[in-house]
Amino acid sequence: MEFIIALVALVVIGIFLGVKTVSQGSQYTVERFGKYRKTLSPGLHIIIPIIDRIGAKVNMMEQVLDIPAQQVISQDNATVTIDAVCFYQVVDPVKATYEVNQLHRAMQNLVMTNIRTVLGSMDLDWMLSKRDEINARILTIVDEATNPWGVKVTRIEIKDILPPRDLVDAMAQQMKAERLKRAQILEAEGSKRSEVLEAEGEKQAQILKAEGEREAAFREAEARERLAEAEANATTMVSKAIAEGNVQAINYFVAQKYVEALGEIATSDNQKVLMLPLEASSVIGSVAGVAEIAKEAFGKK
Amino acid sequence: MEFFSGLDYWHWLVLGLLLLILEMFAPGAILLWFGIAALIVGSLMLFLGEVLDPQWQWLIFSVFSVVSILVWRGFSKKRQREHPEEEESLNQRGKALIGQTYTLATAIEDGVGKAKVGDTYWRVTGPDLPQGEKVKVIGFEGATLKVDKAN
């Protein structure tokens, strides 16, 4: 009976120590008498408890490594505070366990020193504007360095680049000055353009005016020409008529005009003085009824 | 001593169920096997009557604890042999990339180069090829992919 109890105890303890459940996302290394023997993948495994033991439980998931903030002096002597974040994944649990002591710390220091190296060779403007390039460069170096440890570095991202307070102020000032300069230039350009436009408008107006005057003069001359032509025509026609007919016919016309004119003068208001051309008297004489009209006109007043 | 020798069949059955319940709460498949073994012993005693003396009871319990584990392992091994494609690539970056085609970011010189995989770069080993060449992943070793010229 005692033997059986001992046997049961052995089996129970053996199962407790020998059955290993590895959960997904990690792998265990097994050492036999201290020497690495095999790796347990996720699932149920049996090891021989007396001679085997679990060496390390390696996390196979991608992990985030926070790189603490550090001061870096740039090439143009600006002291900036930089922190970063690094993503890595163990791809070879054996190497990650046995090739390197304190993987986490080793990687942290590696990333930190490389950030210093890479950023220390740049000037500040470059640092602030070329993050992608910086990330890629650091990643290349760190990935190469961690290769013997069975680690794949997937990403290194610079989180914050903080220049000192007074530098930030200076940058803001520079920015402001830049904007101001642009605004002033724009304003000056605007006023220049407006003046040019105005002058051009004036020029156009003057040209148009001159053109108008010229046109008007031309037309006027044309009108006078036409008038003269008409006069000449009329004269010609009249002289033709005279040549063909009697002088009396002209007299008739002239008399008619006189009478009309006199009538108009007579009937107009405020007419005190009646001016008669001298040669008209003969005409008046020859025209019957004009005197009467005159009388009538004077009698009215 | 009394505890070890004065066990009825229903003691075993209750012990088995109790162990199974505990297994649900405790992590790691350890109590499960004892639970199964205890249920087997209880069932045997129930069907065979009071023929098993305590020593045999405990012996059977021990044996079945070990046997149940071995049977389970046999099953899972066989299953893996029959369905090798179920070999998972979860948490194994390199394995997940096998069979994929990528572009060389740097030329392979002296058997070592770089290929762009997603948004990151992997070290690759293979025949010397110029930059920009398409390569196919045929295997992996740690963080290094073994590649060959894609055709």
Coordinates of C-alpha atoms in Angstrom, one line a residue:
Chain A
M1 CA 0.0 0.0 0.0
E2 CA 2.8 2.5 0.9
F3 CA 4.4 1.7 -2.4
I4 CA 1.2 2.4 -4.2
I5 CA 0.8 5.7 -2.4
A6 CA 4.4 6.7 -3.4
L7 CA 3.6 5.7 -7.0
V8 CA 0.5 7.7 -7.1
A9 CA 2.4 10.7 -5.6
L10 CA 5.0 10.3 -8.3
V11 CA 2.4 10.1 -11.1
V12 CA 0.5 13.2 -9.8
I13 CA 3.7 15.3 -9.3
G14 CA 5.0 14.0 -12.6
I15 CA 1.9 15.0 -14.5
F16 CA 1.8 18.4 -12.7
L17 CA 5.4 19.1 -13.8
G18 CA 5.5 17.2 -17.1
V19 CA 2.4 18.3 -18.9
K20 CA 2.9 21.7 -20.4
T21 CA 0.2 23.7 -22.1
V22 CA 1.7 26.4 -24.2
S23 CA -0.8 29.1 -25.1
Q24 CA -1.0 30.7 -28.5
G25 CA 1.4 33.6 -28.8
S26 CA 4.3 32.1 -26.9
Q27 CA 6.8 29.3 -27.3
Y28 CA 8.8 27.6 -24.5
T29 CA 12.4 26.4 -24.8
V30 CA 13.2 23.0 -23.2
E31 CA 16.6 22.4 -21.6
R32 CA 17.8 18.9 -20.8
F33 CA 20.4 19.1 -18.0
G34 CA 20.8 22.8 -18.9
K35 CA 21.4 22.3 -22.6
Y36 CA 18.9 23.5 -25.1
R37 CA 17.0 20.6 -26.6
K38 CA 13.8 21.7 -28.3
T39 CA 11.1 24.4 -28.6
L40 CA 7.5 23.8 -27.6
S41 CA 5.0 25.4 -29.9
P42 CA 1.4 26.3 -28.8
G43 CA -0.6 23.3 -27.6
L44 CA -0.2 20.4 -25.2
H45 CA 3.2 18.9 -24.6
I46 CA 4.8 16.4 -22.3
I47 CA 8.3 16.8 -21.0
I48 CA 10.2 14.4 -18.8
P49 CA 10.1 16.3 -15.5
I50 CA 13.2 14.7 -13.9
I51 CA 15.7 15.6 -16.7
D52 CA 13.9 18.4 -18.6
R53 CA 13.0 21.8 -17.6
I54 CA 11.4 24.8 -19.2
G55 CA 14.2 27.3 -20.0
A56 CA 12.4 30.4 -21.2
K57 CA 8.9 31.4 -22.1
V58 CA 9.2 33.5 -25.2
N59 CA 6.5 35.9 -26.3
M60 CA 6.1 35.4 -30.1
M61 CA 3.7 38.3 -30.6
E62 CA 4.7 41.6 -32.0
Q63 CA 5.7 43.8 -29.1
V64 CA 5.9 47.5 -28.5
L65 CA 9.1 48.9 -27.0
D66 CA 8.9 52.5 -25.7
I67 CA 12.1 54.4 -26.3
P68 CA 12.4 56.9 -23.4
A69 CA 12.9 60.6 -24.3
Q70 CA 16.5 61.6 -24.8
Q71 CA 18.4 64.8 -25.7
V72 CA 20.1 64.8 -29.0
I73 CA 22.3 67.6 -30.4
S74 CA 21.7 68.2 -34.0
Q75 CA 24.4 69.1 -36.5
D76 CA 23.6 72.8 -36.3
N77 CA 23.9 72.6 -32.5
A78 CA 20.2 72.6 -31.5
T79 CA 19.4 70.4 -28.5
V80 CA 16.2 68.6 -29.1
T81 CA 14.3 66.1 -27.0
I82 CA 13.3 63.0 -28.9
D83 CA 11.3 60.0 -28.0
A84 CA 10.3 57.0 -30.2
V85 CA 8.5 53.8 -30.3
C86 CA 9.7 50.5 -31.7
F87 CA 7.8 47.5 -32.8
Y88 CA 9.5 44.1 -32.9
Q89 CA 8.6 40.4 -33.1
V90 CA 10.6 37.4 -32.0
V91 CA 10.9 35.1 -35.0
D92 CA 13.5 32.7 -33.5
P93 CA 12.8 31.9 -29.8
V94 CA 16.0 30.0 -29.4
K95 CA 18.2 32.8 -30.5
A96 CA 16.2 35.4 -28.6
T97 CA 16.7 33.3 -25.5
Y98 CA 20.3 32.1 -25.7
E99 CA 22.1 34.6 -28.0
V100 CA 21.3 37.7 -26.0
N101 CA 20.9 38.5 -22.4
Q102 CA 18.0 40.8 -21.5
L103 CA 16.7 41.3 -25.0
H104 CA 14.4 44.1 -24.1
R105 CA 17.2 46.2 -22.6
A106 CA 19.6 45.4 -25.3
M107 CA 17.1 46.5 -28.0
Q108 CA 16.2 49.7 -26.1
N109 CA 19.8 50.7 -25.9
L110 CA 20.4 49.8 -29.5
V111 CA 17.6 52.0 -30.7
M112 CA 18.5 54.8 -28.4
T113 CA 22.1 55.0 -29.6
N114 CA 21.1 54.7 -33.2
I115 CA 18.6 57.5 -32.9
R116 CA 21.5 59.6 -31.6
T117 CA 23.8 58.6 -34.4
V118 CA 21.3 59.2 -37.2
L119 CA 19.8 62.4 -35.8
G120 CA 23.1 63.8 -34.7
S121 CA 24.2 63.9 -38.3
M122 CA 21.3 66.0 -39.4
D123 CA 20.4 69.6 -39.0
L124 CA 17.2 70.7 -37.3
D125 CA 15.1 71.5 -40.3
W126 CA 15.9 68.2 -41.9
M127 CA 15.0 66.4 -38.6
L128 CA 11.6 68.1 -38.4
S129 CA 10.7 67.5 -42.0
K130 CA 12.1 64.1 -43.0
R131 CA 10.6 61.8 -40.4
D132 CA 10.0 59.0 -42.9
E133 CA 13.6 59.0 -44.0
I134 CA 14.8 59.0 -40.4
N135 CA 12.6 56.1 -39.5
A136 CA 13.7 54.1 -42.5
R137 CA 17.4 54.7 -41.7
I138 CA 17.1 53.8 -38.1
L139 CA 15.1 50.7 -38.9
T140 CA 17.7 49.5 -41.4
I141 CA 20.5 49.7 -38.9
V142 CA 18.6 48.3 -35.9
D143 CA 17.1 45.5 -37.9
E144 CA 20.5 44.5 -39.2
A145 CA 21.9 44.6 -35.7
T146 CA 19.1 42.5 -34.1
N147 CA 19.2 39.9 -36.8
P148 CA 21.5 37.5 -34.8
W149 CA 19.1 37.6 -31.9
G150 CA 16.3 36.1 -33.9
V151 CA 14.3 39.4 -33.8
K152 CA 12.5 41.1 -36.6
V153 CA 12.1 44.8 -36.1
T154 CA 9.1 45.9 -38.1
R155 CA 8.8 49.5 -37.3
I156 CA 10.6 52.3 -35.6
E157 CA 8.7 55.6 -35.3
I158 CA 10.0 58.9 -34.0
K159 CA 7.1 60.1 -31.8
D160 CA 8.1 63.6 -30.8
I161 CA 10.8 66.0 -31.7
L162 CA 10.8 68.8 -29.2
P163 CA 13.2 71.7 -29.7
P164 CA 13.8 74.0 -26.7
R165 CA 11.2 76.7 -25.9
D166 CA 13.2 79.7 -27.3
L167 CA 13.9 77.9 -30.5
V168 CA 10.2 77.2 -31.0
D169 CA 9.5 80.8 -30.4
A170 CA 12.1 81.8 -33.0
M171 CA 10.5 79.4 -35.4
A172 CA 7.1 80.9 -34.8
Q173 CA 8.6 84.4 -35.3
Q174 CA 10.2 83.3 -38.5
M175 CA 6.9 81.9 -39.7
K176 CA 5.1 85.1 -38.8
A177 CA 7.7 87.3 -40.6
E178 CA 7.4 85.1 -43.6
R179 CA 3.7 85.5 -43.7
L180 CA 3.9 89.2 -43.1
K181 CA 6.4 89.6 -45.9
R182 CA 4.0 87.7 -48.2
A183 CA 1.1 89.9 -47.2
Q184 CA 3.0 93.1 -47.8
I185 CA 4.3 92.0 -51.1
L186 CA 0.7 91.0 -52.1
E187 CA -0.6 94.4 -51.0
A188 CA 2.1 96.3 -52.9
E189 CA 1.4 94.3 -56.0
G190 CA -2.3 95.0 -55.6
S191 CA -1.8 98.8 -55.4
K192 CA 0.6 98.7 -58.3
R193 CA -1.8 96.9 -60.4
S194 CA -4.7 99.1 -59.4
E195 CA -2.7 102.2 -60.4
V196 CA -1.6 100.7 -63.7
L197 CA -5.2 99.8 -64.4
E198 CA -6.4 103.3 -63.5
A199 CA -3.8 104.9 -65.8
E200 CA -4.7 102.6 -68.5
G201 CA -8.4 103.5 -68.1
E202 CA -7.5 107.1 -68.3
K203 CA -5.5 106.6 -71.4
Q204 CA -8.3 104.7 -73.0
A205 CA -10.7 107.4 -72.1
Q206 CA -8.6 110.1 -73.6
I207 CA -8.0 108.1 -76.8
L208 CA -11.7 107.5 -77.1
K209 CA -12.5 111.1 -76.5
A210 CA -10.0 112.2 -79.1
E211 CA -11.3 109.7 -81.5
G212 CA -14.8 110.9 -80.9
E213 CA -13.8 114.5 -81.5
R214 CA -12.0 113.6 -84.7
E215 CA -15.0 111.6 -85.9
A216 CA -17.2 114.5 -85.0
A217 CA -15.0 117.0 -86.9
F218 CA -15.0 114.7 -89.9
R219 CA -18.7 114.4 -89.8
E220 CA -19.1 118.1 -89.3
A221 CA -16.9 118.8 -92.3
E222 CA -18.8 116.3 -94.3
A223 CA -22.1 118.0 -93.2
R224 CA -20.7 121.4 -94.3
E225 CA -19.6 119.9 -97.6
R226 CA -23.0 118.5 -98.1
L227 CA -24.6 121.7 -97.2
A228 CA -22.4 123.6 -99.6
E229 CA -23.2 121.1 -102.2
A230 CA -26.8 121.4 -101.6
E231 CA -26.5 125.2 -101.6
A232 CA -24.6 125.0 -104.9
N233 CA -27.2 122.7 -106.3
A234 CA -30.0 124.9 -105.1
T235 CA -28.3 128.0 -106.5
T236 CA -27.7 126.2 -109.8
M237 CA -31.3 125.1 -109.9
V238 CA -32.5 128.6 -109.1
S239 CA -30.2 130.2 -111.7
K240 CA -31.4 127.6 -114.1
A241 CA -35.0 128.4 -113.3
I242 CA -34.1 132.1 -113.7
A243 CA -32.4 131.5 -116.9
E244 CA -35.4 129.6 -118.2
G245 CA -38.1 131.8 -116.6
N246 CA -38.7 135.3 -115.3
V247 CA -37.1 137.4 -112.6
Q248 CA -40.5 138.0 -111.2
A249 CA -40.7 134.4 -110.1
I250 CA -37.8 135.0 -107.8
N251 CA -39.4 138.2 -106.6
Y252 CA -42.4 136.2 -105.7
F253 CA -40.5 133.8 -103.6
V254 CA -38.5 136.5 -101.9
A255 CA -41.6 138.4 -101.1
Q256 CA -43.3 135.4 -99.7
K257 CA -40.3 134.8 -97.4
Y258 CA -40.3 138.4 -96.3
V259 CA -43.9 138.4 -95.5
E260 CA -43.5 135.2 -93.5
A261 CA -40.6 136.6 -91.6
L262 CA -42.4 139.9 -90.9
G263 CA -45.4 138.0 -89.7
E264 CA -43.3 136.0 -87.3
I265 CA -41.6 139.2 -86.1
A266 CA -44.9 140.9 -85.7
T267 CA -46.6 138.1 -83.7
S268 CA -43.7 137.4 -81.4
D269 CA -44.0 138.8 -77.8
N270 CA -42.0 141.8 -76.4
Q271 CA -41.3 143.0 -79.9
K272 CA -40.8 146.7 -79.7
V273 CA -38.4 147.3 -82.5
L274 CA -39.0 146.1 -86.0
M275 CA -35.9 146.0 -88.0
L276 CA -36.3 146.0 -91.7
P277 CA -33.4 145.6 -94.1
L278 CA -32.9 148.7 -96.3
E279 CA -33.3 147.0 -99.6
A280 CA -36.4 145.4 -98.2
S281 CA -38.3 148.7 -98.6
S282 CA -38.5 148.2 -102.3
V283 CA -39.7 144.8 -101.8
I284 CA -42.2 146.0 -99.2
G285 CA -43.3 148.5 -101.6
S286 CA -43.8 146.0 -104.2
V287 CA -45.7 143.6 -102.0
A288 CA -49.3 144.5 -101.4
G289 CA -50.6 144.1 -97.9
V290 CA -47.3 144.2 -96.1
A291 CA -47.9 147.7 -94.9
E292 CA -51.2 146.7 -93.5
I293 CA -49.6 143.9 -91.6
A294 CA -47.0 146.3 -90.3
K295 CA -49.7 148.7 -89.2
E296 CA -51.5 145.9 -87.5
A297 CA -48.4 145.0 -85.7
F298 CA -47.6 148.6 -84.6
G299 CA -51.2 149.2 -83.7
K300 CA -51.2 146.2 -81.4
K301 CA -48.3 147.5 -79.4
Chain B
M1 CA -4.5 5.7 5.2
E2 CA -8.2 5.4 5.8
F3 CA -8.8 7.9 3.0
F4 CA -6.8 5.8 0.6
S5 CA -8.4 2.5 1.5
G6 CA -12.0 3.4 2.3
L7 CA -13.2 4.6 -1.1
D8 CA -16.5 3.7 -2.7
Y9 CA -17.3 3.8 -6.4
W10 CA -19.3 7.0 -6.0
H11 CA -16.4 8.6 -4.2
W12 CA -14.4 8.1 -7.3
L13 CA -17.1 9.4 -9.6
V14 CA -17.6 12.5 -7.4
L15 CA -13.8 13.0 -7.3
G16 CA -13.6 12.8 -11.0
L17 CA -16.4 15.3 -11.6
L18 CA -14.9 17.6 -9.0
L19 CA -11.5 17.5 -10.7
L20 CA -13.2 18.3 -14.0
I21 CA -14.9 21.3 -12.5
L22 CA -11.6 22.5 -11.0
E23 CA -10.0 22.0 -14.4
M24 CA -12.5 24.6 -15.8
F25 CA -11.3 27.2 -13.4
A26 CA -7.6 26.4 -13.3
P27 CA -5.5 27.1 -16.4
G28 CA -3.4 24.4 -18.1
A29 CA -4.7 21.0 -18.9
I30 CA -3.5 19.2 -15.8
L31 CA -6.4 18.2 -13.5
L32 CA -8.3 17.0 -16.6
W33 CA -6.3 13.7 -16.8
F34 CA -6.8 12.9 -13.1
G35 CA -10.5 13.6 -13.5
I36 CA -10.7 11.2 -16.5
A37 CA -8.8 8.6 -14.6
A38 CA -10.9 8.9 -11.5
L39 CA -14.1 8.6 -13.6
I40 CA -12.7 5.5 -15.2
V41 CA -11.9 3.9 -11.9
G42 CA -15.3 4.8 -10.5
S43 CA -17.1 3.3 -13.6
L44 CA -15.0 0.1 -13.4
M45 CA -16.0 -0.3 -9.7
L46 CA -19.6 0.4 -10.5
F47 CA -19.7 -2.3 -13.2
L48 CA -17.4 -4.9 -11.7
G49 CA -18.8 -4.6 -8.2
E50 CA -16.7 -4.5 -5.1
V51 CA -13.8 -6.6 -6.5
L52 CA -11.1 -4.0 -6.7
D53 CA -9.2 -3.5 -3.6
P54 CA -7.8 0.0 -2.8
Q55 CA -4.3 -0.8 -4.1
W56 CA -5.7 -1.7 -7.5
Q57 CA -7.9 1.3 -7.5
W58 CA -5.0 3.6 -7.1
L59 CA -2.8 1.7 -9.5
I60 CA -5.5 1.9 -12.2
F61 CA -5.9 5.6 -11.4
S62 CA -2.2 6.3 -11.9
V63 CA -2.0 4.2 -15.0
F64 CA -5.0 5.8 -16.6
S65 CA -3.8 9.3 -15.7
V66 CA -0.7 8.7 -17.8
V67 CA -2.5 6.7 -20.5
S68 CA -5.2 9.3 -21.1
I69 CA -2.5 11.9 -21.8
L70 CA -0.6 9.6 -24.2
V71 CA -3.9 8.8 -26.0
W72 CA -4.6 12.4 -26.4
R73 CA -1.1 13.1 -27.7
G74 CA -1.4 10.2 -30.1
F75 CA -4.6 11.6 -31.5
S76 CA -3.2 15.1 -32.0
K77 CA 0.0 13.8 -33.6
K78 CA -2.0 11.7 -36.0
R79 CA -4.2 14.6 -36.8
Q80 CA -1.2 16.7 -37.6
R81 CA 0.3 14.0 -39.8
E82 CA -3.0 13.7 -41.7
H83 CA -3.5 17.5 -42.1
P84 CA 0.0 19.1 -42.4
E85 CA -1.6 22.1 -44.1
E86 CA -3.1 23.0 -40.7
E87 CA 0.4 23.7 -39.5
E88 CA -0.3 27.2 -38.5
S89 CA 1.6 30.3 -39.4
L90 CA 0.2 32.3 -36.6
N91 CA 3.0 34.1 -34.6
Q92 CA 5.5 32.9 -37.2
R93 CA 6.1 35.8 -39.6
G94 CA 8.5 34.0 -41.8
K95 CA 6.3 31.0 -42.3
A96 CA 3.3 33.3 -43.2
L97 CA 5.4 34.8 -46.0
I98 CA 6.4 31.5 -47.8
G99 CA 5.2 31.3 -51.4
Q100 CA 4.7 35.1 -51.6
T101 CA 6.4 37.2 -54.3
Y102 CA 8.2 40.5 -53.4
T103 CA 10.4 43.1 -55.0
L104 CA 14.1 43.4 -54.1
A105 CA 14.8 46.7 -52.4
T106 CA 18.5 46.2 -52.7
A107 CA 20.4 43.9 -55.0
I108 CA 21.4 40.5 -53.5
E109 CA 25.2 40.6 -53.3
D110 CA 27.2 37.7 -51.8
G111 CA 23.9 36.0 -51.2
V112 CA 22.4 38.7 -48.9
G113 CA 20.0 41.5 -49.8
K114 CA 16.8 43.1 -48.8
A115 CA 13.2 42.8 -50.0
K116 CA 10.3 45.1 -49.3
V117 CA 7.5 43.2 -47.5
G118 CA 4.5 45.4 -46.8
D119 CA 5.8 48.6 -45.2
T120 CA 9.0 47.1 -43.9
Y121 CA 12.1 45.4 -45.1
W122 CA 13.3 41.8 -44.6
R123 CA 16.8 40.4 -45.0
V124 CA 16.8 37.8 -47.7
T125 CA 19.3 35.2 -48.9
G126 CA 19.4 33.7 -52.3
P127 CA 21.1 33.8 -55.7
D128 CA 22.7 37.1 -56.7
L129 CA 20.0 39.3 -58.4
P130 CA 19.8 42.9 -59.3
Q131 CA 17.7 45.5 -57.5
G132 CA 14.0 45.6 -58.5
E133 CA 13.9 41.9 -59.4
K134 CA 10.9 39.9 -58.2
V135 CA 11.7 37.1 -55.8
K136 CA 9.7 34.3 -54.3
V137 CA 10.0 33.2 -50.7
I138 CA 10.8 29.6 -50.5
G139 CA 11.8 29.3 -46.8
F140 CA 12.9 31.2 -43.7
E141 CA 15.4 31.1 -41.0
G142 CA 14.8 33.4 -38.1
A143 CA 14.4 36.9 -39.4
T144 CA 15.9 36.0 -42.8
L145 CA 13.9 34.8 -45.8
K146 CA 15.3 32.4 -48.3
V147 CA 14.3 33.5 -51.8
D148 CA 14.6 32.4 -55.3
K149 CA 14.1 34.3 -58.6
A150 CA 10.3 34.4 -59.4
N151 CA 9.4 33.3 -62.8

